[in-house]
Coordinates of C-alpha atoms in Angstrom, one line a residue:
M150 CA -105.1 80.5 -83.0
S151 CA -105.7 80.3 -79.7
L152 CA -107.3 82.8 -78.0
H153 CA -106.2 82.0 -74.2
R154 CA -104.8 84.6 -71.9
E155 CA -103.0 84.4 -68.6
R156 CA -102.8 87.8 -67.0
T157 CA -100.0 88.5 -64.2
T158 CA -98.3 91.6 -63.3
P159 CA -95.1 93.4 -63.8
D160 CA -94.3 92.4 -60.0
T161 CA -95.1 88.9 -60.0
A162 CA -94.2 88.1 -64.0
S163 CA -91.0 85.9 -64.3
Y164 CA -88.2 85.4 -67.2
S165 CA -85.6 83.2 -68.4
V166 CA -83.3 82.8 -71.2
V167 CA -82.6 79.0 -71.2
T168 CA -80.8 76.7 -73.9
R169 CA -81.9 73.2 -75.2
E170 CA -80.0 71.3 -72.2
T171 CA -81.3 73.9 -69.3
A172 CA -84.7 74.0 -70.4
P173 CA -86.0 70.8 -69.3
H174 CA -84.5 71.6 -65.7
D175 CA -85.8 75.4 -65.4
I176 CA -88.6 75.6 -67.4
E177 CA -90.2 72.0 -67.4
V178 CA -90.3 72.1 -71.0
R179 CA -88.1 70.5 -73.8
I180 CA -87.4 72.8 -77.1
A181 CA -86.0 72.2 -80.1
E182 CA -84.0 75.0 -80.7
D183 CA -80.9 76.3 -79.3
H184 CA -82.5 79.3 -77.0
A185 CA -85.9 80.1 -75.8
L186 CA -87.1 82.9 -73.5
Y187 CA -89.6 82.1 -71.0
I188 CA -92.4 84.7 -70.0
G189 CA -94.6 83.7 -67.6
T190 CA -96.8 83.8 -64.4
P191 CA -96.7 82.8 -60.7
T192 CA -98.7 79.7 -61.6
G193 CA -95.7 78.7 -64.1
D194 CA -98.4 79.3 -67.5
G195 CA -96.4 81.5 -70.0
V196 CA -95.4 81.7 -73.2
V197 CA -91.3 80.0 -75.0
I198 CA -90.4 82.2 -77.6
E199 CA -87.4 79.4 -79.2
G200 CA -84.9 80.8 -81.6
D201 CA -81.4 81.9 -82.3
L202 CA -80.3 84.3 -79.2
A203 CA -79.6 87.2 -81.7
A204 CA -83.0 87.2 -82.9
I205 CA -84.7 86.6 -79.3
A206 CA -82.8 89.9 -78.0
E207 CA -84.1 91.5 -81.1
L208 CA -87.3 90.8 -80.6
V209 CA -86.9 92.0 -76.7
D210 CA -85.6 95.2 -78.1
H211 CA -88.0 95.6 -80.2
I212 CA -90.7 94.8 -77.0
H213 CA -88.6 97.5 -74.8
A214 CA -89.0 100.3 -77.8
H215 CA -92.8 99.9 -78.1
V216 CA -93.1 100.3 -74.6
H217 CA -91.3 103.1 -73.9
T218 CA -92.8 104.7 -77.3
T219 CA -96.2 103.8 -75.5
L220 CA -95.5 105.1 -72.3
A221 CA -94.1 108.5 -74.0
D222 CA -97.3 108.8 -75.8
T223 CA -99.3 108.1 -72.7
R224 CA -97.2 111.1 -70.8
Q225 CA -97.5 113.5 -73.4
D226 CA -101.5 112.7 -73.6
Q227 CA -101.7 113.5 -69.4
H228 CA -100.1 116.8 -70.3
R229 CA -102.5 118.3 -73.1

């Protein structure tokens, strides 16, 4: 397992959903699956998550819910 990390902020992060056909042009990577989600830094480093589009959407939903749960917990802690 690689522990390489790249850092960015919400203001400078980029993201794109690509297809097998558009990936080489849009994110300069060939993908094996039909779709992929790219999340990257301004320098072009990032992660490409390949898979079924519905599975990618489900992952994004889980991430969204996790961030909002953490946000709500943080706000509760600040009011104690």
